[in-house]
Short mmCIF file of C-alpha atoms and ligand atoms in Angstrom, two decimals:
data_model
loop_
_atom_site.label_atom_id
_atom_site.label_comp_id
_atom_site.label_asym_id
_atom_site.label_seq_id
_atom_site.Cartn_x
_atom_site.Cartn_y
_atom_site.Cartn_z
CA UNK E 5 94.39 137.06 87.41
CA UNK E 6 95.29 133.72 89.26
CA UNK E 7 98.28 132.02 87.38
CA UNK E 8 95.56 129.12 86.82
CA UNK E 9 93.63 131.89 84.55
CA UNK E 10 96.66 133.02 83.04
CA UNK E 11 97.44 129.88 82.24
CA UNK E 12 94.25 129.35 80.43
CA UNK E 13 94.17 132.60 78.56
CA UNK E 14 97.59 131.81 77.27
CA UNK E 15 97.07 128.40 76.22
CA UNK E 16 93.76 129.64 74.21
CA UNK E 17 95.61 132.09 72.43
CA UNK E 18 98.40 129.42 71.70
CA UNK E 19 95.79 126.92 70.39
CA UNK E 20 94.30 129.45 67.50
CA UNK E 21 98.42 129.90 66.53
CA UNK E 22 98.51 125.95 65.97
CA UNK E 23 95.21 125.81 64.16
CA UNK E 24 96.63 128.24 61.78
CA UNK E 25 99.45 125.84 61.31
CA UNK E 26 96.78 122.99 60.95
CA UNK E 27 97.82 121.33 64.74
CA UNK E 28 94.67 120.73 67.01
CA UNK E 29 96.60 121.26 70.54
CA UNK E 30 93.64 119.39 72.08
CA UNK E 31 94.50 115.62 70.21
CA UNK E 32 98.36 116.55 70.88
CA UNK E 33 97.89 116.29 74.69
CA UNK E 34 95.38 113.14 74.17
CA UNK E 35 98.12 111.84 72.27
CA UNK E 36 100.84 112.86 74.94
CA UNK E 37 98.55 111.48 77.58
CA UNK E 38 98.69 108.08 76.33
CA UNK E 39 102.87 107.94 76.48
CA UNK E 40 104.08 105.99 79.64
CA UNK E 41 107.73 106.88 80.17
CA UNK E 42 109.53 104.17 82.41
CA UNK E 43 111.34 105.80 85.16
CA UNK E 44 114.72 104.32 86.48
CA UNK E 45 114.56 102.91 90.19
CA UNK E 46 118.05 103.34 90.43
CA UNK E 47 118.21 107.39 89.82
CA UNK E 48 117.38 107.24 93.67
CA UNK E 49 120.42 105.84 94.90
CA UNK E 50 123.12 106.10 92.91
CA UNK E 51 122.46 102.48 91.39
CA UNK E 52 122.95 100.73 94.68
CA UNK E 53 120.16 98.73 95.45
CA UNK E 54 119.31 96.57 98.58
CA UNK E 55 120.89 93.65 98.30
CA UNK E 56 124.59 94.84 100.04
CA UNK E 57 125.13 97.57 101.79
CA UNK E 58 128.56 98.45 99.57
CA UNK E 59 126.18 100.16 96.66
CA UNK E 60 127.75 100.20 92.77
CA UNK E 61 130.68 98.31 92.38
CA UNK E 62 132.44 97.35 88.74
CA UNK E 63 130.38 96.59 85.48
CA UNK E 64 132.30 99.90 84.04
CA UNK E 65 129.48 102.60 85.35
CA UNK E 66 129.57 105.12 87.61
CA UNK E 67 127.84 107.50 89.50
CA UNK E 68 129.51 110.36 90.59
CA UNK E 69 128.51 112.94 93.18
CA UNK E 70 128.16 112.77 97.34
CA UNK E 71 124.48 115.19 97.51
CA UNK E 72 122.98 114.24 100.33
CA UNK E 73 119.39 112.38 101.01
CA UNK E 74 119.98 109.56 99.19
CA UNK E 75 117.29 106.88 99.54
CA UNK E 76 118.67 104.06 102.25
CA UNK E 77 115.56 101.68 101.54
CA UNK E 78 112.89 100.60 99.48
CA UNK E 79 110.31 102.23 101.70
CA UNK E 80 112.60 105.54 101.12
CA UNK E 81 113.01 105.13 97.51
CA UNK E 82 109.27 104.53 96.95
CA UNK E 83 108.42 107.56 99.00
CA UNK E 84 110.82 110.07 96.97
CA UNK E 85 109.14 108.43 94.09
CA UNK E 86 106.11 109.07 95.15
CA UNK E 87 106.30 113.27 95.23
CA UNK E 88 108.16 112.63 91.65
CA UNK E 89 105.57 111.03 89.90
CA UNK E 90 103.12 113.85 91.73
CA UNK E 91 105.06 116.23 89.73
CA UNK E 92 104.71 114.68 86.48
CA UNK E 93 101.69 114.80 84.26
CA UNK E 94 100.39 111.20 82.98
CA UNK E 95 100.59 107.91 84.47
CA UNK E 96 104.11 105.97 84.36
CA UNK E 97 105.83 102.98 85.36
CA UNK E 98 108.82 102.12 87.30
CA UNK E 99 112.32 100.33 85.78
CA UNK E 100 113.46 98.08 88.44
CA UNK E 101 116.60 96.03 89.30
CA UNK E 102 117.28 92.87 90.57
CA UNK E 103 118.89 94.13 93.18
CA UNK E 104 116.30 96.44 94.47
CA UNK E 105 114.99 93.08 95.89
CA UNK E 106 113.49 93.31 99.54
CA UNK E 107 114.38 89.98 100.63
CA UNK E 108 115.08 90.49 104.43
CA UNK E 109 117.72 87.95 104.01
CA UNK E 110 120.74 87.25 101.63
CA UNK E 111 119.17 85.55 98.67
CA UNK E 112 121.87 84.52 95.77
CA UNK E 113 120.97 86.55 92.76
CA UNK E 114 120.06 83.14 90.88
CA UNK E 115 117.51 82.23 93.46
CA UNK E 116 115.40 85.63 93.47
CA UNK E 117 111.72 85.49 92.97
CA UNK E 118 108.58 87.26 92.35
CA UNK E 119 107.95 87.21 96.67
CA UNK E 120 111.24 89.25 97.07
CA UNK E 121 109.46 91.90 94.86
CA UNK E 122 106.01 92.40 96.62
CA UNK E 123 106.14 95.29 98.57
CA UNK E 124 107.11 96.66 94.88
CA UNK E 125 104.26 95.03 92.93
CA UNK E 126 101.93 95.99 95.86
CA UNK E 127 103.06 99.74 95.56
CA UNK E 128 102.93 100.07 91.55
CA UNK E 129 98.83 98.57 92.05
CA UNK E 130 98.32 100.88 94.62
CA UNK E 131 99.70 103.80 92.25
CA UNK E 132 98.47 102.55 88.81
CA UNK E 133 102.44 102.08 87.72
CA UNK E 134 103.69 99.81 85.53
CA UNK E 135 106.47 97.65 86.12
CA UNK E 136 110.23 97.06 83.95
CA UNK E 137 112.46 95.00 85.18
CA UNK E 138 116.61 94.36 84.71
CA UNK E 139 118.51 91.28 85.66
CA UNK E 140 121.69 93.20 87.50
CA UNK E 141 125.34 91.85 85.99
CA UNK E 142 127.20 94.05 88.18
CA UNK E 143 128.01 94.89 91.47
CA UNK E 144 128.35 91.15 92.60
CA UNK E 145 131.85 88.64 93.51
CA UNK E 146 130.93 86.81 90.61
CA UNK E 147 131.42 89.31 87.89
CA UNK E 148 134.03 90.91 89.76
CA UNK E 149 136.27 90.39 86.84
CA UNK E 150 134.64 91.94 84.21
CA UNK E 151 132.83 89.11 82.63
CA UNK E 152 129.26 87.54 83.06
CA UNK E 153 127.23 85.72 80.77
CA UNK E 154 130.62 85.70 78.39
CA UNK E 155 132.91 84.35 81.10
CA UNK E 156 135.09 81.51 79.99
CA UNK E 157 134.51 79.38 82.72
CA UNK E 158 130.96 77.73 82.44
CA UNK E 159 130.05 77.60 86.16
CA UNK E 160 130.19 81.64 86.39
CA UNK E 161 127.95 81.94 83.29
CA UNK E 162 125.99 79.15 84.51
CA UNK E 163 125.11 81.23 87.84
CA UNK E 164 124.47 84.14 85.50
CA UNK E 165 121.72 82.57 82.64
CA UNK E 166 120.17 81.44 86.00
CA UNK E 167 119.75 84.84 87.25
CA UNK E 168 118.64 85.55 83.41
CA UNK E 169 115.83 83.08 84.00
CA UNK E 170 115.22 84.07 87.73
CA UNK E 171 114.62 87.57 86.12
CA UNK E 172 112.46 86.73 83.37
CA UNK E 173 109.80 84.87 85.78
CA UNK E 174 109.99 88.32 87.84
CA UNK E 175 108.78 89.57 85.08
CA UNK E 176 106.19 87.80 83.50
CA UNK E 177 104.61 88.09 87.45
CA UNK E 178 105.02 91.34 87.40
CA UNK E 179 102.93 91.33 84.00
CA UNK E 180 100.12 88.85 85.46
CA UNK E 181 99.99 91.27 88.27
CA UNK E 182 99.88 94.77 86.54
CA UNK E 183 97.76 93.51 83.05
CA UNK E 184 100.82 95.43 81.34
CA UNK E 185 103.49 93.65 79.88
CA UNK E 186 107.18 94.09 82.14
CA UNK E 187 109.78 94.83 79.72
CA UNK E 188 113.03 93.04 80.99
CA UNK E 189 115.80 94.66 79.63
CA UNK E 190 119.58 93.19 79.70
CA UNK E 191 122.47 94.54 79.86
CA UNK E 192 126.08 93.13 81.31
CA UNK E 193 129.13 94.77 81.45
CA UNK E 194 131.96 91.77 79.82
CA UNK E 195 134.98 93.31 78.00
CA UNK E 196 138.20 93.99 77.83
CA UNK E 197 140.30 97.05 79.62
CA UNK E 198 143.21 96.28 76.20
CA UNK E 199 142.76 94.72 73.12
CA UNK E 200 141.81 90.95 72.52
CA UNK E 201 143.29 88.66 71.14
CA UNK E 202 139.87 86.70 70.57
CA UNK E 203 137.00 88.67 69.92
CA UNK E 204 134.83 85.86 68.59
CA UNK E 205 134.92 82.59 71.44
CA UNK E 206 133.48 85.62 74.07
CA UNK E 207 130.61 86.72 71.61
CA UNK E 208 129.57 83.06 70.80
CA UNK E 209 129.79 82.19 74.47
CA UNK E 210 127.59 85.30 75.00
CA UNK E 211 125.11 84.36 72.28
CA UNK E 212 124.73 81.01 73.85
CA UNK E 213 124.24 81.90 77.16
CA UNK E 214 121.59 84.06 76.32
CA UNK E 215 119.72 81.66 73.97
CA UNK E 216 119.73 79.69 76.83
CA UNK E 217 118.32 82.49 78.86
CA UNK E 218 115.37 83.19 76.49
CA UNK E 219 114.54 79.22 76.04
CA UNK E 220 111.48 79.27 77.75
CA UNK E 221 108.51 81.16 76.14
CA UNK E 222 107.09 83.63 77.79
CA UNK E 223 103.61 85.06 76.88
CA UNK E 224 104.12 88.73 75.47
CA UNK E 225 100.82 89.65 77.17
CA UNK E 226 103.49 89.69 80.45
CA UNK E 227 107.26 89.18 79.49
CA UNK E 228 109.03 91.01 76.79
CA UNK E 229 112.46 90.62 76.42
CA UNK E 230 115.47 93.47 75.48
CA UNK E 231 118.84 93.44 74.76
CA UNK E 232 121.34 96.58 75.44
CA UNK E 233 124.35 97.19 73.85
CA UNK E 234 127.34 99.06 74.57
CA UNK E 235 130.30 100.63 72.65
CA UNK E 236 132.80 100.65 75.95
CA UNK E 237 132.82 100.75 79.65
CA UNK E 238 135.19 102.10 82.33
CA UNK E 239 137.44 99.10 82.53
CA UNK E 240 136.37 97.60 78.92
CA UNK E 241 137.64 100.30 76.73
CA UNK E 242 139.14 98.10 74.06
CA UNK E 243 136.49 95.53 73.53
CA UNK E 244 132.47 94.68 74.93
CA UNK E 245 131.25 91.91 73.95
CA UNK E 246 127.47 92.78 73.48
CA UNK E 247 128.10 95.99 71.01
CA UNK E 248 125.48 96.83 69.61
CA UNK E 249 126.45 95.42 65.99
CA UNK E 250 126.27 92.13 68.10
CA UNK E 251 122.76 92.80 69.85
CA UNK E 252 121.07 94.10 66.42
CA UNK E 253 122.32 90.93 64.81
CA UNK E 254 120.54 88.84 67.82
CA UNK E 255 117.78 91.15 68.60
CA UNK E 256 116.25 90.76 65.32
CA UNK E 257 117.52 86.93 64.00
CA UNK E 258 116.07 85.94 67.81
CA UNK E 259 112.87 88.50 67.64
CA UNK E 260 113.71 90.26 71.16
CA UNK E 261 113.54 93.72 71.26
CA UNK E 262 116.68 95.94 71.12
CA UNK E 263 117.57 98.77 73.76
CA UNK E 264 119.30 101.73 72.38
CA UNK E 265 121.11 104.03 74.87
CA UNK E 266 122.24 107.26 74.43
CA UNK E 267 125.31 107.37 75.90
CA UNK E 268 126.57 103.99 74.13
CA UNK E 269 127.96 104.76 70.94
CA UNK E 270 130.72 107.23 69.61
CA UNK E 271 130.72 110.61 70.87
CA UNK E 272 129.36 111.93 67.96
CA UNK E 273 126.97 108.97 66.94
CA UNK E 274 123.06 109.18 67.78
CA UNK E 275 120.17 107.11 68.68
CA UNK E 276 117.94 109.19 67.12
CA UNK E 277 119.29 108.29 63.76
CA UNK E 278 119.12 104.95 64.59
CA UNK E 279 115.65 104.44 65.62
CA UNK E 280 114.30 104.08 62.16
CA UNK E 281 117.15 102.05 60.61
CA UNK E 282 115.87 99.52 63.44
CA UNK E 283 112.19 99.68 63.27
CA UNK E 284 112.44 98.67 59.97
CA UNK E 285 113.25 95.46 61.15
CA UNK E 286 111.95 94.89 64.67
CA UNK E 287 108.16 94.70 65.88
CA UNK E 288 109.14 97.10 69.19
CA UNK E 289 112.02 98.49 71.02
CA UNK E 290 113.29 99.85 74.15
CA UNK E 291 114.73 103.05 74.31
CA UNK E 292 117.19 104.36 77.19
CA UNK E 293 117.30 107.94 76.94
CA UNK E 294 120.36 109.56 78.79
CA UNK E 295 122.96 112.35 77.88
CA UNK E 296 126.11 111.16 77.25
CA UNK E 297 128.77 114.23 78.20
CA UNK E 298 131.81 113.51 76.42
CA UNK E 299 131.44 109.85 77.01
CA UNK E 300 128.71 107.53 79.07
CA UNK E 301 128.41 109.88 81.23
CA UNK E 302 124.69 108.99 82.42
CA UNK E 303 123.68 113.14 82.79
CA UNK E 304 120.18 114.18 83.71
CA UNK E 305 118.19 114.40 80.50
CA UNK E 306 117.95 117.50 79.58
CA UNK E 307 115.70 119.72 76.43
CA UNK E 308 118.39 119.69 73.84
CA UNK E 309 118.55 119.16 70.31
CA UNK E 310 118.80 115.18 70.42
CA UNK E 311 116.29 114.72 73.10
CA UNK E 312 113.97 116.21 70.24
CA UNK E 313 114.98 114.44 67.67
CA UNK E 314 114.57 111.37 69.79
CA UNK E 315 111.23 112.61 70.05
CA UNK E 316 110.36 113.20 66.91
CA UNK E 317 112.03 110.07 65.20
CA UNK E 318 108.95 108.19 67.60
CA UNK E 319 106.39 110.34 67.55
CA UNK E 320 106.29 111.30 63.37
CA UNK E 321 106.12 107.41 62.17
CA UNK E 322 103.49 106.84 64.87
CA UNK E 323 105.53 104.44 67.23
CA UNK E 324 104.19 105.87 70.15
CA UNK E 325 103.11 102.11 70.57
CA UNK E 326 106.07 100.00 69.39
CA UNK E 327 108.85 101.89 71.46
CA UNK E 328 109.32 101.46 75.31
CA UNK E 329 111.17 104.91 76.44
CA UNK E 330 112.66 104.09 79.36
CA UNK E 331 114.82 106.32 80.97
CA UNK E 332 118.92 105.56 82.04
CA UNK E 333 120.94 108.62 84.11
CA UNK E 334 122.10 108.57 87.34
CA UNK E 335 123.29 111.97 88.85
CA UNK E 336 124.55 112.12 92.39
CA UNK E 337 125.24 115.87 92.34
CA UNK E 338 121.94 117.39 92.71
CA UNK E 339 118.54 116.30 94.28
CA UNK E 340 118.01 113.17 93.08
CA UNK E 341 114.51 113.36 93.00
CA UNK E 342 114.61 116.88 90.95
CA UNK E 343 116.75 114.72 88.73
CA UNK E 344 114.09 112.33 88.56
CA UNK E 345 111.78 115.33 87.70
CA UNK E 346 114.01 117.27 85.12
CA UNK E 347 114.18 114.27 83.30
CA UNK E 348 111.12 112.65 83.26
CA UNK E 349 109.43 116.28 82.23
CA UNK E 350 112.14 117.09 79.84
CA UNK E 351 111.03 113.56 77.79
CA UNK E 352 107.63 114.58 77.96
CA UNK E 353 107.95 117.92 76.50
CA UNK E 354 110.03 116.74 73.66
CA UNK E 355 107.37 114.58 72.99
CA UNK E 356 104.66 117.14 72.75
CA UNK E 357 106.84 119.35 70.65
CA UNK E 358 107.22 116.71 68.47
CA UNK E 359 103.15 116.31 68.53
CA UNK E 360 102.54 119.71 68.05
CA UNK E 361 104.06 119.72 64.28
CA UNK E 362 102.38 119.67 60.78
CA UNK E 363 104.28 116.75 59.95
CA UNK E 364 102.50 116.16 57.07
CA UNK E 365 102.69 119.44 55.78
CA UNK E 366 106.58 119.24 56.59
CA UNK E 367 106.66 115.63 54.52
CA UNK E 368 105.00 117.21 51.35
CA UNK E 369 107.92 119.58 51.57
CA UNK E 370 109.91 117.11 51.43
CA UNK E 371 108.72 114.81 48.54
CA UNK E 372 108.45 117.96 46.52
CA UNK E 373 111.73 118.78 46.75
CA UNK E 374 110.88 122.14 48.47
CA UNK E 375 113.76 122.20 50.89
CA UNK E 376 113.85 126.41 51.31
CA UNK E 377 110.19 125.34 52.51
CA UNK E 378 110.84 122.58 55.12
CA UNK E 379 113.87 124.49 56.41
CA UNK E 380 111.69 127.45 57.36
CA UNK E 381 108.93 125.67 58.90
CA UNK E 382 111.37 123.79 60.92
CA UNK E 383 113.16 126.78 62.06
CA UNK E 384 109.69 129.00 63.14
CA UNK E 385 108.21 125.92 64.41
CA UNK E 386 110.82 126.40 67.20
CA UNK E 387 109.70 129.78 68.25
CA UNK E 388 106.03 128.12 68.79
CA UNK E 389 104.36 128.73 71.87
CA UNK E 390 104.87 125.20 72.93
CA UNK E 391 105.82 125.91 76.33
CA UNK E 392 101.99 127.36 76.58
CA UNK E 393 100.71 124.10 75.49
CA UNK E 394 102.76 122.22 78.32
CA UNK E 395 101.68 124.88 81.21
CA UNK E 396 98.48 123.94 80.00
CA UNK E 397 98.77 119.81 80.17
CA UNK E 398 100.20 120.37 83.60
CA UNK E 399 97.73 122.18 85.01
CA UNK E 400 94.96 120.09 83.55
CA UNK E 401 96.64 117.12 84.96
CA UNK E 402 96.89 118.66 88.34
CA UNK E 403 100.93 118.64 88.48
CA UNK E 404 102.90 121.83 89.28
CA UNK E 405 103.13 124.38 86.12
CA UNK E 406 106.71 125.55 86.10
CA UNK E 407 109.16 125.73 88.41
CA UNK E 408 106.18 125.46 91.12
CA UNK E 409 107.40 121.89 91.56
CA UNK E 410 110.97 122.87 92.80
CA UNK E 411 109.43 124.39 95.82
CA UNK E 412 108.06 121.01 97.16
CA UNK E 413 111.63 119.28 96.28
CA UNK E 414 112.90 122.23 98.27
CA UNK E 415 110.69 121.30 100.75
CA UNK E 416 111.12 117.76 100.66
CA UNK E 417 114.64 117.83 100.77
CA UNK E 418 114.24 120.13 103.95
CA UNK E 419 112.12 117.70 106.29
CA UNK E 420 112.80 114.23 104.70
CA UNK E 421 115.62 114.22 102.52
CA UNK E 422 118.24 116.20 104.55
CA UNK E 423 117.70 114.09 107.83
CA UNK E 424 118.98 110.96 106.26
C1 RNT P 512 124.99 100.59 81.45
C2 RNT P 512 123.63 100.49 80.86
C3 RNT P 512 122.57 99.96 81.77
C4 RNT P 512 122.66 100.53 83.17
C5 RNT P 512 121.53 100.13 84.08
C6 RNT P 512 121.78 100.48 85.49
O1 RNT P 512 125.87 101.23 80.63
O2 RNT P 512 123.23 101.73 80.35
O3 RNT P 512 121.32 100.16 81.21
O4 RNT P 512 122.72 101.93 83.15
O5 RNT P 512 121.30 98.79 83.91
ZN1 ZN P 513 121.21 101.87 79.61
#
């Protein structure tokens, strides 16, 4: 039997085990299928970007690791992204930053436009991908010091809202140009290494500047805006300005959406807890979906308990729609495009375990106060042939079923990768 066939046989077998459970296998993949997961540009090269050649420097992240290949160039970057998204069932988009800019020239980050982007927007067309977009806060002279948008002196944050704005018209082109709205997510690094003395002037300078940022309406059809928090950084261990107390206040008094990340909160704090504390309030919301390892670590995603939970806390309330999962890690250890890969399928798996559940059946349970019930459902839903299901998608979709696709990273890595 080919694996194809074997592939097939399984996954009929698997389907009649969901039907007994009530779960048509068939809608969970149509439902799976419509999921875009935004995929981080910066994964590729350890969140350096083309604007200098001296790569990450300051805003408190970091990526550590020296594996070769790393992508030098756009035209590099796009073509390891290329044999990723060939590896992953579905269509996607792309997370960009500002700095991934191909300018040809040094262009001040306040004076970037849609034109530095093209080769990008020309790519994503050719590809069917969806664009994101981030205005970068780090890795520049200017916030050298730990401070951006909340910097006491009004000329730096004046050089930063007009990189906000610069940012935001990137954006709503990239939406004319791809008919799908570019979520533009923000994020900036400003804290404190000790503890302040004045926690407030920083957060009302911050909540200015970014009012002043978001002035101009954009037309959702194109634009949506997002606003990250963060619980520390390396250098702002004491105090950051946008926590996300801070950004929930703003995200929903301004009606912005609000980023959660997983890797910015207390070690034993999760998003996926969150995510329905928040919808209750906002219209959408951007999710950042990382592994935090013992703090902000930025690990590849991996099939763990949270990762389901994430999963399940969007796909059971049906916000399949109203949340953005984007994607955050950046792991300079191994391959960075199986990274890319682990990640990306990892997500998507999660989500189709969370599809394949009786939910309902699991919520009647619940309101009947049969808890021995929900328990043991829960627990033998986890032994479900699941994995079947997934072969199944993949090879339907015409992506590698199991570890096939570490062969062509293998590959890859062999004749492109390793002469870098
Ligand atoms: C940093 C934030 C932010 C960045 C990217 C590169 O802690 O998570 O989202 O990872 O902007
Ligand atoms: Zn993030």
């Amino acid at each position: 039997m080919s694996q194809a066939q074997s592939v097939e046989k399984a996954y009929e077998l698997a389907k009649q085990r969901y039907a007994a459970l009530g779960i048509d296998t068939d809608k969970a993949m149509e439902s799976l299928r419509k999921v875009s997961i935004s995929l981080h540009c910066w994964q590729g090269d350890d969140v350096g970007g083309f604007e200098s050649s001296e790569g990450l420097t300051g805003g408190g992240i970091q990526a550590t690791g020296n594996y070769p290949g790393k992508a030098r160039t756009a035209d590099e970057l796009r073509s390891d992204l290329d044999l990723v998204y060939s590896m992953i069932p579905g269509k996607h988009r792309l997370n960009l930053h500002a700095i991934y800019l191909e300018a040809g020239k040094k262009v001040e980050r306040n004076e970037i436009k849609p034109e530095h982007f093209k080769n990008w927007v020309d790519w994503a067309k050719a590809n069917g991908l969806g664009l994101d977009f981030n205005p970068t806060f780090f890795s520049h002279p200017k916030a050298d010091d730990g401070f951006t948008l909340a910097h006491p002196d009004s000329g730096i944050r004046k050089f930063w809202i007009e990189h906000g704005i610069a940012c935001r018209k990137i954006s709503e082109a990239f939406g004319k140009q791809l008919g799908t709205p570019c979520v533009t997510n923000v994020w900036i690094p400003d804290g404190y290494k000790d503890i302040p003395v004045d926690r407030v002037a920083p957060r009302e300078r911050l909540c200015q500047a970014l009012d002043a940022i978001f002035a101009e309406k954009i037309d959702q059809k194109y634009h949506l805006d997002s606003v990250e928090g963060k619980l520390f950084g390396i250098g702002s261990e004491s105090f950051v300005v946008g926590s996300h107390d801070f950004y929930l206040g703003y995200a929903v008094s301004r009606n912005v959406l609000l980023t959660l990340d997983a890797g910015h909160f207390h070690p034993t704090e999760v998003i996926s807890n969150k995510i329905s504390a928040v919808m209750c309030f906002a219209k959408e919301m951007l999710l950042h979906v990382s592994r935090p390892v013992r703090w902000d670590s930025d690990h590849v995603v991996i099939l763990d308990d949270e990762l389901l939970a994430i999963a399940q806390e969007i796909v059971r309330p049906g916000y399949t729609e109203r949340i953005h999962i984007g994607l955050d890690y950046f792991d300079a250890s191994i391959n960075r495009v199986a990274a890319w890969v682990i990640g990306t399928r990892n997500m998507l798996k999660a989500l189709l375990s969370a599809m394949l559940e009786p939910t309902d059946k699991l919520r009647s349970y619940e309101l009947d106060g049969d808890f021995t019930s929900r328990l043991a459902m829960l627990e033998e839903l986890k032994s479900m042939p699941m994995s079947t299901v997934w072969d199944y998608y993949c090879l339907k979709a015409g992506v590698p079923v199991g570890c096939e696709w570490l062969a062509k990273v293998k590959d890859y890595e062999a004749k492109v990768q390793s002469k870098r």
